[in-house]
mmCIF file of C-alpha atoms and ligand atoms in Angstrom:
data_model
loop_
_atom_site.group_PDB
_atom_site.id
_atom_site.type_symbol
_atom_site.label_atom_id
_atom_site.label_comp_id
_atom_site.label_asym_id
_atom_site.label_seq_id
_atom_site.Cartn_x
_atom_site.Cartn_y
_atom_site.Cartn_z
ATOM 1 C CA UNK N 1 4.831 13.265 -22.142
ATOM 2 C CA UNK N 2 5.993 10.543 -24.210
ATOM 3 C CA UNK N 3 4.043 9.410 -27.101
ATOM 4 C CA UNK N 4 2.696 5.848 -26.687
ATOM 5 C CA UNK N 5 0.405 3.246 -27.620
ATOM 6 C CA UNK N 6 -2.878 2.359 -26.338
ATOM 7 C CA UNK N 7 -4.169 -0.634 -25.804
ATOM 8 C CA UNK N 8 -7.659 -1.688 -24.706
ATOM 9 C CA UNK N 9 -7.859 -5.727 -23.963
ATOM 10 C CA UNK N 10 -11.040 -7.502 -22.515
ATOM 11 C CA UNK N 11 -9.260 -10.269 -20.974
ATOM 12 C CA UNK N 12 -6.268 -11.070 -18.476
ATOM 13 C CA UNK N 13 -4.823 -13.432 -21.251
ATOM 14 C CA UNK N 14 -4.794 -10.674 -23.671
ATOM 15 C CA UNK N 15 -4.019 -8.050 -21.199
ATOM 16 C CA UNK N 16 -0.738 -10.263 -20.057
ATOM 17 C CA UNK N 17 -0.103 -10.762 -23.647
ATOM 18 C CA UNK N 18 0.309 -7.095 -24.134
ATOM 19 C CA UNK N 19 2.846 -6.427 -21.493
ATOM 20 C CA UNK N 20 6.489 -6.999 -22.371
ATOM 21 C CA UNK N 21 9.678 -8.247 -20.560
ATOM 22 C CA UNK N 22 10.542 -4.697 -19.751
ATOM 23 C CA UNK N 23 8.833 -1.612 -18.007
ATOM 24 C CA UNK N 24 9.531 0.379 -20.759
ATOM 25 C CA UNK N 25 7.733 -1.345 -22.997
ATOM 26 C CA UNK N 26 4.398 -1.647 -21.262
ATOM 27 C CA UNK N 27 2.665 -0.609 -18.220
ATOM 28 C CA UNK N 28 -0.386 -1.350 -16.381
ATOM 29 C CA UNK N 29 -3.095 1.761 -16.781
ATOM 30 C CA UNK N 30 -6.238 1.281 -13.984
ATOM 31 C CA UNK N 31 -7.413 4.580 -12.272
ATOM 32 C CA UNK N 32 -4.218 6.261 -13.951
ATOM 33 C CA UNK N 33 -3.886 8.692 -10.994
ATOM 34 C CA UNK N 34 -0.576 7.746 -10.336
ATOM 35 C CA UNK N 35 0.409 6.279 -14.059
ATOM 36 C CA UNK N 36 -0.443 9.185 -15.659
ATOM 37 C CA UNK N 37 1.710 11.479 -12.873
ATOM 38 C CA UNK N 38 4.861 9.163 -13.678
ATOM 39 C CA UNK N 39 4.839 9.347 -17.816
ATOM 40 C CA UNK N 40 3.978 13.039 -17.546
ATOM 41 C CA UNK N 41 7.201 13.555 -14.866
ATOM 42 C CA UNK N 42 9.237 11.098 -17.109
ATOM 43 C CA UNK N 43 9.972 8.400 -14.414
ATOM 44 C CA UNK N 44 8.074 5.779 -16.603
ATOM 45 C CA UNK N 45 8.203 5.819 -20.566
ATOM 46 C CA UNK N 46 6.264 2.865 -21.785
ATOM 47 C CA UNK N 47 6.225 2.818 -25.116
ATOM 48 C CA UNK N 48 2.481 1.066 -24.399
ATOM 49 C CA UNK N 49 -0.135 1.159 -22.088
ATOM 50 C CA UNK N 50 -2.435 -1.613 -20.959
ATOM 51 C CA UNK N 51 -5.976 -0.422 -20.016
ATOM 52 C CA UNK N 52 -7.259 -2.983 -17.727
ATOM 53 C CA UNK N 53 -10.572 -1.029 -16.779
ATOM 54 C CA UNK N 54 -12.422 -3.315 -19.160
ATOM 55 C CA UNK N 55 -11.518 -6.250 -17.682
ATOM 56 C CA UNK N 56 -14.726 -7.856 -16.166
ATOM 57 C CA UNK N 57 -12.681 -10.659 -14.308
ATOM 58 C CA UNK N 58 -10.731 -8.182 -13.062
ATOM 59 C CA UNK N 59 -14.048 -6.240 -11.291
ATOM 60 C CA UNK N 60 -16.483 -6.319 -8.300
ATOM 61 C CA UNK N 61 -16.247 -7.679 -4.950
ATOM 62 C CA UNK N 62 -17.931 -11.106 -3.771
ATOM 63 C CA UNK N 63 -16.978 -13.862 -0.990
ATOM 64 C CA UNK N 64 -15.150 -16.713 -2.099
ATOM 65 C CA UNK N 65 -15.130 -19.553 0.271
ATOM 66 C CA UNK N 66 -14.111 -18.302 3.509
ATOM 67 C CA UNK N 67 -12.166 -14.773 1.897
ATOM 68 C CA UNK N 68 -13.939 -11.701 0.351
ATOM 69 C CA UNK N 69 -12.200 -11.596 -3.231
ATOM 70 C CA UNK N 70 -11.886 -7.971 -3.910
ATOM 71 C CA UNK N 71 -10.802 -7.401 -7.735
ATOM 72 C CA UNK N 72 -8.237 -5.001 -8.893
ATOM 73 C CA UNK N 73 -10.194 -2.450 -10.709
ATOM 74 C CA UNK N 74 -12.558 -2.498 -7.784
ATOM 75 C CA UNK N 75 -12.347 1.428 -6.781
ATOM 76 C CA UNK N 76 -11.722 2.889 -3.525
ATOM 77 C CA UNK N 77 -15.300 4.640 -3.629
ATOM 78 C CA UNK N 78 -16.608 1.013 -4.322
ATOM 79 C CA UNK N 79 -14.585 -0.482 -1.102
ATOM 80 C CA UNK N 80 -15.515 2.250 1.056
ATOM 81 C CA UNK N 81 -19.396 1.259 0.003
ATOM 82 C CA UNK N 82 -19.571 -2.272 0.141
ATOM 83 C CA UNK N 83 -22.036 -3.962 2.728
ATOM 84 C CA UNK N 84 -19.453 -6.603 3.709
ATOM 85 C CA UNK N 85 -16.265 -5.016 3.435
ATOM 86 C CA UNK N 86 -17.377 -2.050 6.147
ATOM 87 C CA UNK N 87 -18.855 -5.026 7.917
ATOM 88 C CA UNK N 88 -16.419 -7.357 7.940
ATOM 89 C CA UNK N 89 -12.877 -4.358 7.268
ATOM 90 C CA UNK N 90 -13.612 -1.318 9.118
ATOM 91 C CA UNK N 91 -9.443 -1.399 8.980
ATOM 92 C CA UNK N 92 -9.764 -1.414 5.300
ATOM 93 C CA UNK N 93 -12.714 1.216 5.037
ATOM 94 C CA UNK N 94 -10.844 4.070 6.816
ATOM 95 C CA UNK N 95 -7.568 3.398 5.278
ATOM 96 C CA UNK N 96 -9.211 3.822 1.948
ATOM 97 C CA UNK N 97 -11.408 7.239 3.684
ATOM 98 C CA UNK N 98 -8.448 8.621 4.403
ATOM 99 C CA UNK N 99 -6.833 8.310 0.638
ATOM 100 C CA UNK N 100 -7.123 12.022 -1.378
ATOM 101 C CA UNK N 101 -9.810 13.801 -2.282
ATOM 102 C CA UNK N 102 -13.007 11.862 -3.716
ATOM 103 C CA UNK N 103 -11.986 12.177 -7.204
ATOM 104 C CA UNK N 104 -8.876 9.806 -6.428
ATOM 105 C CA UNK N 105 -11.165 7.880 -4.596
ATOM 106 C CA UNK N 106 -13.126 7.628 -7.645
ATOM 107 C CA UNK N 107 -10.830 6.552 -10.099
ATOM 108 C CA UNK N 108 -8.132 4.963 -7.989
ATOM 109 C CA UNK N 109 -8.269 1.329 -7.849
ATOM 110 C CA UNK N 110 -7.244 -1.620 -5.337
ATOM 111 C CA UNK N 111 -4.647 -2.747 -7.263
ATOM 112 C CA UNK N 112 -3.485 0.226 -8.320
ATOM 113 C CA UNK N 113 -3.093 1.634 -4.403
ATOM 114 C CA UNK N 114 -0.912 -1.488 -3.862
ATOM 115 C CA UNK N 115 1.107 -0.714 -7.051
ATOM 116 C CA UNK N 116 1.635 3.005 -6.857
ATOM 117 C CA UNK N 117 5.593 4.430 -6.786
ATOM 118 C CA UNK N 118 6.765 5.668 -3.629
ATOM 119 C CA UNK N 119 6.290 9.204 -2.927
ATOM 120 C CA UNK N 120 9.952 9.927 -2.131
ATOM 121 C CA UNK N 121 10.494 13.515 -3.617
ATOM 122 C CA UNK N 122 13.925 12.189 -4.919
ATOM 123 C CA UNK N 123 12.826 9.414 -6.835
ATOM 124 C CA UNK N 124 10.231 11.696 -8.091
ATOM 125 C CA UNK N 125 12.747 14.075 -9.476
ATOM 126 C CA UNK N 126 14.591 10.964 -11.252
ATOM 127 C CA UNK N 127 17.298 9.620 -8.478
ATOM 128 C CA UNK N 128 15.713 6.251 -8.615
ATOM 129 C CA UNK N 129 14.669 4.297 -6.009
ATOM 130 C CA UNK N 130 17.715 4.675 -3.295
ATOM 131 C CA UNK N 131 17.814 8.282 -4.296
ATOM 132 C CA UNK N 132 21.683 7.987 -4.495
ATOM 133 C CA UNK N 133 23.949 10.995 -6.821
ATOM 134 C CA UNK N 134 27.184 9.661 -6.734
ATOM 135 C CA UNK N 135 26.750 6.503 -5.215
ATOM 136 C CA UNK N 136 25.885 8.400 -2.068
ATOM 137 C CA UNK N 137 22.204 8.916 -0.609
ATOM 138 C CA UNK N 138 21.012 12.502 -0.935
ATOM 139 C CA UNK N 139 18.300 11.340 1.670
ATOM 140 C CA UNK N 140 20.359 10.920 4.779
ATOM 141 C CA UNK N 141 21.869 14.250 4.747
ATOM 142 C CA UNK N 142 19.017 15.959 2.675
ATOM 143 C CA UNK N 143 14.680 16.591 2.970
ATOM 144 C CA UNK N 144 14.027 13.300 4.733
ATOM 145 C CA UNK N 145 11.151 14.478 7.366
ATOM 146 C CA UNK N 146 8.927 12.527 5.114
ATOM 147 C CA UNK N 147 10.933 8.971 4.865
ATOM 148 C CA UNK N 148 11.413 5.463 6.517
ATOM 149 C CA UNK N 149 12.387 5.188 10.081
ATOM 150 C CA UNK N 150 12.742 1.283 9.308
ATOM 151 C CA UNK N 151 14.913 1.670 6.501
ATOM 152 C CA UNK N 152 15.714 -1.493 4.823
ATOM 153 C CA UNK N 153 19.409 -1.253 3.423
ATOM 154 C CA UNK N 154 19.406 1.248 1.330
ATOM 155 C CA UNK N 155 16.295 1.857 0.942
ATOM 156 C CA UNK N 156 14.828 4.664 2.652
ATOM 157 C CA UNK N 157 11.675 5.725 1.122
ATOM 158 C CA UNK N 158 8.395 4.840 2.288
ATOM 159 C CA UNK N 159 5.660 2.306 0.811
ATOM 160 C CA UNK N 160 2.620 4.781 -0.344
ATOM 161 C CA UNK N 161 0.077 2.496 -0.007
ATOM 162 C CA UNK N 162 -2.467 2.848 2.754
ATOM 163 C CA UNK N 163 -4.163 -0.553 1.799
ATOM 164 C CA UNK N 164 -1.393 -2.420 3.060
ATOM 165 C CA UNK N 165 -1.002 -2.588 6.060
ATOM 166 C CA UNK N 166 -4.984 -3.311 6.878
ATOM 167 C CA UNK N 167 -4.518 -5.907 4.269
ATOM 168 C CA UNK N 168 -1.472 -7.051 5.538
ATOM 169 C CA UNK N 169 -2.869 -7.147 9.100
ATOM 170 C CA UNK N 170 -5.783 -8.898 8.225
ATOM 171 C CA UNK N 171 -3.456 -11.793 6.148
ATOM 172 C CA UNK N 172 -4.518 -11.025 2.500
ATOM 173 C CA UNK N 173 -2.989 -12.241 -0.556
ATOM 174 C CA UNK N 174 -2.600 -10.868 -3.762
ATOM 175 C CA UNK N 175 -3.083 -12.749 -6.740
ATOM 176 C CA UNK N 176 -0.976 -12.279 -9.808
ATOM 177 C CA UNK N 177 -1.228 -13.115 -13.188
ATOM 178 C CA UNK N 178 1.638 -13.561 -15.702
ATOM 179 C CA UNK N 179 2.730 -15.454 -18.953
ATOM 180 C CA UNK N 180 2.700 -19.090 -16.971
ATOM 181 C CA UNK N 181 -0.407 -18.937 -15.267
ATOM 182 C CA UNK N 182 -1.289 -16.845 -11.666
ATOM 183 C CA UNK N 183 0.484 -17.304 -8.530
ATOM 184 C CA UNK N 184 -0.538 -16.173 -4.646
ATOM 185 C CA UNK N 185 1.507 -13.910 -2.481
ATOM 186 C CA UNK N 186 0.739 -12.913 0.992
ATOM 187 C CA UNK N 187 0.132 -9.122 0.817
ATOM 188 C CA UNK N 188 2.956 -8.586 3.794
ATOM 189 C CA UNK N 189 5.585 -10.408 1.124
ATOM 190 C CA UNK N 190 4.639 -8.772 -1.913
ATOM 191 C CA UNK N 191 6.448 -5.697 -0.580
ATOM 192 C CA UNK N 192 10.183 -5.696 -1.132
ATOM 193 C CA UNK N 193 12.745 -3.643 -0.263
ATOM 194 C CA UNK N 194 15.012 -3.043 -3.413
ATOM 195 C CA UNK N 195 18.423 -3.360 -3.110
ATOM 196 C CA UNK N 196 18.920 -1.330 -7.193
ATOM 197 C CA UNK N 197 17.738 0.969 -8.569
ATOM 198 C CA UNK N 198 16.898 -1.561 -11.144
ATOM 199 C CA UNK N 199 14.750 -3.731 -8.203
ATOM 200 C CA UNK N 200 10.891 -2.464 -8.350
ATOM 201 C CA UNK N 201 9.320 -2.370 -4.617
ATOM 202 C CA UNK N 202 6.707 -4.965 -5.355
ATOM 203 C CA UNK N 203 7.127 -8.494 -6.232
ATOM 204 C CA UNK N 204 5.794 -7.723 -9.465
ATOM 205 C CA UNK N 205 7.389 -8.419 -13.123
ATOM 206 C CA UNK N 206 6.754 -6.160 -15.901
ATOM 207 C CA UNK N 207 4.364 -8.789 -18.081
ATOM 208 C CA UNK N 208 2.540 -9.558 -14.695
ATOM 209 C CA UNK N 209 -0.810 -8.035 -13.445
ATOM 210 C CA UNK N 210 -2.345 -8.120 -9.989
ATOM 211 C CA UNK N 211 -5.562 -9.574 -10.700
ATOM 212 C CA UNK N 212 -7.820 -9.524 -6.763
ATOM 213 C CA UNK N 213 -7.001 -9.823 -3.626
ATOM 214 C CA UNK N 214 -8.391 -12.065 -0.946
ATOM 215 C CA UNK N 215 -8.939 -11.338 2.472
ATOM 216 C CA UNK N 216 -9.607 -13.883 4.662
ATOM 217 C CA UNK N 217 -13.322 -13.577 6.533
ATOM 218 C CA UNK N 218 -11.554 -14.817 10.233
ATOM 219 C CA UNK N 219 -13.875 -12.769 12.373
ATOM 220 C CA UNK N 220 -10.662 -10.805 13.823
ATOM 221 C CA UNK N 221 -11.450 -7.636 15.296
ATOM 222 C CA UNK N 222 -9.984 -4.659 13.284
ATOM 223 C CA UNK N 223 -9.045 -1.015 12.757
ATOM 224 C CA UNK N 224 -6.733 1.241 11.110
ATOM 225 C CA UNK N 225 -5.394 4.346 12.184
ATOM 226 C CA UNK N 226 -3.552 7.182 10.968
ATOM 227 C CA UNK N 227 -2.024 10.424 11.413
ATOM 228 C CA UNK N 228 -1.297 12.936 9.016
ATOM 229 C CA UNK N 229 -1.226 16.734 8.505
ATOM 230 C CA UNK N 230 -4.555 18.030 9.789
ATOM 231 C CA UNK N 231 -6.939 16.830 6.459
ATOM 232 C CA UNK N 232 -4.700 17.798 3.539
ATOM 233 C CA UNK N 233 -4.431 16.052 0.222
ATOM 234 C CA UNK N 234 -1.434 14.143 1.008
ATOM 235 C CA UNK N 235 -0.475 10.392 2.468
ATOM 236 C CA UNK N 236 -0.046 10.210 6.014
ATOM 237 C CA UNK N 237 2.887 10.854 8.119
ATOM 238 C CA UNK N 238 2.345 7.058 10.222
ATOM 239 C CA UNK N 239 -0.455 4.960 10.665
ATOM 240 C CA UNK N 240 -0.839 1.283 12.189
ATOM 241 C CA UNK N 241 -3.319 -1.290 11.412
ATOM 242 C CA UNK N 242 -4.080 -3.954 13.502
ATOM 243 C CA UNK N 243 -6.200 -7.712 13.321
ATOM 244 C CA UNK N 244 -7.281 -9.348 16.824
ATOM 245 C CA UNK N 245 -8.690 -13.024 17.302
ATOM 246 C CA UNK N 246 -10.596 -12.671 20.510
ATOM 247 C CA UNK N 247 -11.407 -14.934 23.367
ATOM 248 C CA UNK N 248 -13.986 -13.405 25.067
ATOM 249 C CA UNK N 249 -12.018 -9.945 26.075
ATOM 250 C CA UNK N 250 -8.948 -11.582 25.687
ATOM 251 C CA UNK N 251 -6.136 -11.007 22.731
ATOM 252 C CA UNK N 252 -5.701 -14.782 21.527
ATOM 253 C CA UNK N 253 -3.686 -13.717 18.984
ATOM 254 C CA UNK N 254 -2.735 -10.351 17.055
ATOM 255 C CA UNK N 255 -1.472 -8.628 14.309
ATOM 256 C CA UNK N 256 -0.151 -5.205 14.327
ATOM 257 C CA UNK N 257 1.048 -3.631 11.135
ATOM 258 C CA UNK N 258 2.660 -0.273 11.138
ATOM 259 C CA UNK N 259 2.266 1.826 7.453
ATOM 260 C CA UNK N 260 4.071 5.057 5.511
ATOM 261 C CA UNK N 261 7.378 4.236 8.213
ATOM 262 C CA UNK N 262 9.287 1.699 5.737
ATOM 263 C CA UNK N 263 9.826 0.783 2.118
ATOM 264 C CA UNK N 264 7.354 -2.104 2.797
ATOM 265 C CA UNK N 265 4.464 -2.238 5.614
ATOM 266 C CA UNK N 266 6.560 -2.958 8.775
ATOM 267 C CA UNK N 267 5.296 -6.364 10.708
ATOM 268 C CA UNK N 268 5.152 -5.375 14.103
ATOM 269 C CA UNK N 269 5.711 -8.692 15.934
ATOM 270 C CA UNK N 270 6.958 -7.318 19.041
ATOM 271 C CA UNK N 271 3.734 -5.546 19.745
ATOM 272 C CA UNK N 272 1.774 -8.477 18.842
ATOM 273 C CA UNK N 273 3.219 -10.693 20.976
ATOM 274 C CA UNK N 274 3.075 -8.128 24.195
ATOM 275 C CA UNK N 275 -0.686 -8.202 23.305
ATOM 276 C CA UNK N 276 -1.865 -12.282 23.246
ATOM 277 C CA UNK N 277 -3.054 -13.190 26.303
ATOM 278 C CA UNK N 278 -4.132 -9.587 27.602
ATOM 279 C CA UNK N 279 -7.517 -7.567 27.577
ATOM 280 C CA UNK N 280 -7.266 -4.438 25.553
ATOM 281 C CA UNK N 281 -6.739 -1.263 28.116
ATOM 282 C CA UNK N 282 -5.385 2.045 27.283
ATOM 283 C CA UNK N 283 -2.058 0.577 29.032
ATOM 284 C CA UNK N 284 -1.968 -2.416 27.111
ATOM 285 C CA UNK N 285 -2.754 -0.524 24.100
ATOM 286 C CA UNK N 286 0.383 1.897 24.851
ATOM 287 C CA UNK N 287 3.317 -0.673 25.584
ATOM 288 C CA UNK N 288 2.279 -1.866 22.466
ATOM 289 C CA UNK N 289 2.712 0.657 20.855
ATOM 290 C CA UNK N 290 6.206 0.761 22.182
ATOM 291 C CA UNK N 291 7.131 -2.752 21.142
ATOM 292 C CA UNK N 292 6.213 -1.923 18.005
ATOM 293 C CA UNK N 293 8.699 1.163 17.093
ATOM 294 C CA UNK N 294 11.815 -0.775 18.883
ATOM 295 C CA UNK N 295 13.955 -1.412 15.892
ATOM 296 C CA UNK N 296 13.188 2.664 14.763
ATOM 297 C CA UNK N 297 16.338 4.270 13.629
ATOM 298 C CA UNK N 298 14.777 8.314 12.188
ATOM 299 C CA UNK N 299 16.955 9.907 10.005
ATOM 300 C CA UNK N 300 17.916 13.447 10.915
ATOM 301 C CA UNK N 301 14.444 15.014 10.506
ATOM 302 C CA UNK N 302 12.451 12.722 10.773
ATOM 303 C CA UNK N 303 12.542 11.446 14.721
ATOM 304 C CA UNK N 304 8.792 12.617 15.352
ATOM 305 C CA UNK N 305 7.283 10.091 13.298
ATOM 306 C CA UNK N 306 8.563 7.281 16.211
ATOM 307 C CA UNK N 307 5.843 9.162 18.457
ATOM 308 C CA UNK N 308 3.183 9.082 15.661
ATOM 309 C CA UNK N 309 3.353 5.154 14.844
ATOM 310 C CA UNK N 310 3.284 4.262 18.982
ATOM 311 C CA UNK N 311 0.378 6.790 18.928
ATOM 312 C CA UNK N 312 -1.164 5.326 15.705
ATOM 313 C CA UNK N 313 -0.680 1.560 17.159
ATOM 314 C CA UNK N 314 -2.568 2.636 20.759
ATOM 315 C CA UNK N 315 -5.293 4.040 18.980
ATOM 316 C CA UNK N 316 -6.347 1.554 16.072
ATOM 317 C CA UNK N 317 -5.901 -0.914 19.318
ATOM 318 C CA UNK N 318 -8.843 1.229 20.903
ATOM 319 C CA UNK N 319 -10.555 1.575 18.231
ATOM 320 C CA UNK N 320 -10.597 -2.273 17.428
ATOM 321 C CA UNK N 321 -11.925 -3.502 20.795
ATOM 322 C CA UNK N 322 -14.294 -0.426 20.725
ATOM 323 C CA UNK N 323 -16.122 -2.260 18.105
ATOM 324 C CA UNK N 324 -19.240 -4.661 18.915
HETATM 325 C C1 LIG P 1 -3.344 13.908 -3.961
HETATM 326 C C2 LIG P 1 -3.233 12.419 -3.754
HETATM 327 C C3 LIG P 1 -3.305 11.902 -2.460
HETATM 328 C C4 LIG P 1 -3.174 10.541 -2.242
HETATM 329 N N1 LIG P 1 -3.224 10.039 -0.971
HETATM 330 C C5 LIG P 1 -3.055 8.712 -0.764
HETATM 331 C C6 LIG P 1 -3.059 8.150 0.546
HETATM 332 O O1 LIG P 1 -3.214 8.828 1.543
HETATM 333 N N2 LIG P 1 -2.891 6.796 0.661
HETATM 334 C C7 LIG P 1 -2.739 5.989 -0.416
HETATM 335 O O2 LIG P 1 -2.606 4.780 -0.266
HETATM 336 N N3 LIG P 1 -2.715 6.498 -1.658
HETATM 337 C C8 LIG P 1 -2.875 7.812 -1.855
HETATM 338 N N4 LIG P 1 -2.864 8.317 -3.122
HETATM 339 C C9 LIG P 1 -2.549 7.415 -4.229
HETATM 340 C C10 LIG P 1 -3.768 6.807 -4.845
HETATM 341 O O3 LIG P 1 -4.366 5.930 -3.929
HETATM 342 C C11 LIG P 1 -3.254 6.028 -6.053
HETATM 343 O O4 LIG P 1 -2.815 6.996 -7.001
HETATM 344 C C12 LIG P 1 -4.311 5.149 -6.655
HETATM 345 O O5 LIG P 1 -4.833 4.228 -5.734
HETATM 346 C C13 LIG P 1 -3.696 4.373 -7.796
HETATM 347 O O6 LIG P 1 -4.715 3.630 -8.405
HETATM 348 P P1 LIG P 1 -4.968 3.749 -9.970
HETATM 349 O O7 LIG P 1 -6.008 2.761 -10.278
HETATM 350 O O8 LIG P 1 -5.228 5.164 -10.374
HETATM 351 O O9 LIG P 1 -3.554 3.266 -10.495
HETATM 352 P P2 LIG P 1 -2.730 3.726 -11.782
HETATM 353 O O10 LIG P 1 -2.308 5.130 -11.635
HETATM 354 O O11 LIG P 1 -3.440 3.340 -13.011
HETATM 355 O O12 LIG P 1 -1.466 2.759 -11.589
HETATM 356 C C14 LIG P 1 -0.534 2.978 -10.548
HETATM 357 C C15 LIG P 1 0.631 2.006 -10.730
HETATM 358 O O13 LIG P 1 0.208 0.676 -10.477
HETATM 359 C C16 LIG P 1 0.310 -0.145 -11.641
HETATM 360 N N5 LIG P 1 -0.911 -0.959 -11.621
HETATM 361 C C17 LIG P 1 -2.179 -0.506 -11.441
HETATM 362 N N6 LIG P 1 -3.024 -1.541 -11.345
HETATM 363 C C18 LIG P 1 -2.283 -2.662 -11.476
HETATM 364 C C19 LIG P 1 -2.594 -4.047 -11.474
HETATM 365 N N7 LIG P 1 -3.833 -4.494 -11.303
HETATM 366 N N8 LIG P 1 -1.569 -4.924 -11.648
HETATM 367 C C20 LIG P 1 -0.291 -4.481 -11.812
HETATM 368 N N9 LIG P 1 0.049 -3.190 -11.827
HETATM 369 C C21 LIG P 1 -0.935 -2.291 -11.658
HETATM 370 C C22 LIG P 1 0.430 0.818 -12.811
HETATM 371 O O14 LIG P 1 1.160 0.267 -13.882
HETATM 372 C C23 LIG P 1 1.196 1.975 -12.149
HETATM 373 O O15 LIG P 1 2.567 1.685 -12.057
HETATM 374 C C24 LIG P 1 -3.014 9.673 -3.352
HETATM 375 C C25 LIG P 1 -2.942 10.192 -4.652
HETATM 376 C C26 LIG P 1 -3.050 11.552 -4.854
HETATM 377 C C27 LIG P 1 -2.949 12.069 -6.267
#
């Protein structure tokens, strides 16, 4: 690994202070289960890292008017065990379950699940974001069982982060703090599709610093489902995540959120609007599930995960209108 510096602020100011206008000279450290992966594999080399684990504004979980404010070093263990959230997020509480083993859980942090790198075994091996050798992708003829089937462009990885699309679903926004002050970004819009490999994935800049998130307390039914290989230590093949405003049994309005199939969380609004107006049956639950893969194009290996996201809408449906 590269030598760096360390650096151990108690406040955003300072923290934002310490970043720089590059990645190289300063990253984020939180959990470091992903940070830590990336300096020792060489795809980051700051020259300093920002501890932001002593941060008390950046900590605990409380309501906030009508959102639960969930800050950035808040761990997954600590989501997972908070009264409200597994009152209010049972999407959010079994899409952080299903993260790792428990030391991950542990140590890994909110913010830090929504910043992690993509997984993309090329990127990891230093071919950049749109894993491209020669100005040609190596994904689209190479190991791509794993990748989007809603590529974006050129961008074929898939977003890591199984926060998102509960979060997304359930119309969070991430606050950010930089240089000029903080600014508010709907969790489905801080995902970006990069068009360089200079681009990052995340509407993030190098001296800014996602400082909570707040999700807003609507009532909407919810649930989160995913499917990956049998319980291993690895992120999951497809998984949906869905928010429903109820009228009595019936879908007044939805959203359905599919995960792990894109560069960003993909925004299912087909299958939401096949669902407003209906009652929830295992029917209902199904075309949705078709609605929301039309627009799949798989690569060459990777044509099963179109079954696995219809499956993974139909059941986080069920499992949403299952719930009191
Ligand atoms: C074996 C294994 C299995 C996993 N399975 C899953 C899974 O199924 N689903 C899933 O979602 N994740 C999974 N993960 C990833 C895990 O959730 C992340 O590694 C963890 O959440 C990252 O949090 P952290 O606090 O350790 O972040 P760090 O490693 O400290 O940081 C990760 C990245 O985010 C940046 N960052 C961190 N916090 C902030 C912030 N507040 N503002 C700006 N930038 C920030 C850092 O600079 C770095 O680039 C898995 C990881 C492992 C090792």
């Amino acid at each position: 690994m590269q030598a760096f510096e360390y650096a151990n602020p108690m406040t955003v100011k300072d923290a934002v202070a310490l970043l720089g206008a590059s990645w190289t000279d300063a990253n984020v450290l939180a959990g470091g289960t992903d940070q830590l992966s990336l300096m020792k594999d060489y795809i980051h080399t700051p020259k300093r890292l920002v501890n932001i684990k002593n941060i008390k504004e950046l900590a605990g979980i409380r309501k906030a008017g009508g959102n639960l404010r969930i800050g950035a070093t808040v761990t997954l263990d600590e989501l997972i065990d908070n009264r409200e959230v597994r009152m209010a997020f049972p999407s959010l509480v079994s899409a952080a379950r299903g993260v790792g083993s428990p030391q991950i859980k542990n140590m890994g942090t909110v913010g830090g699940d929504l910043c992690q790198r993509p997984r993309c075994w090329y990127f990891r091996n230093g071919f950049g974001l749109l894993a491209q050798k020669n100005g040609r992708s190596l994904v689209d003829d190479g190991q791509n069982e794993f990748h989007a089937i809603f590529s974006q462009g050129p961008a074929k990885f898939v977003s890591a982060s199984s926060l998102a699309p509960a979060l997304a679903a359930l119309g969070a926004t991430v606050t950010i703090a930089g240089p000029n002050g903080t600014r508010s970004v709907d969790v489905a819009s801080f995902f970006v599709a990069p068009s360089s490999d200079q681009q990052r994935e995340v509407d993030l800049k190098p001296n800014e610093i996602v400082t909570q998130v707040l999700v807003p307390m609507s009532g909407a039914k919810n649930a989160s489902y995913e499917v990956r290989l049998k319980d291993g230590l690895d992120w999951p093949y497809a998984a949906a995540a869905v928010a429903l405003r109820m009228k009595g049994s019936t879908v007044e309005s939805a959203r359905v959120v599919l995960g792990h199939v894109g560069p960003t969380p993909v925004v299912a609004e087909g299958a939401a609007s096949a669902l407003a107006g209906k009652s929830i049956t295992e029917e209902v639950a199904a075309q949705a599930g078709e609605s929301a893969v039309q627009g799949a194009h798989p690569l060459s290996g990777n044509a099963y995960k179109v079954q696995l996201a219809k499956t993974a809408v139909k059941r986080a449906l069920m499992e949403a209108v299952k719930r009191a």
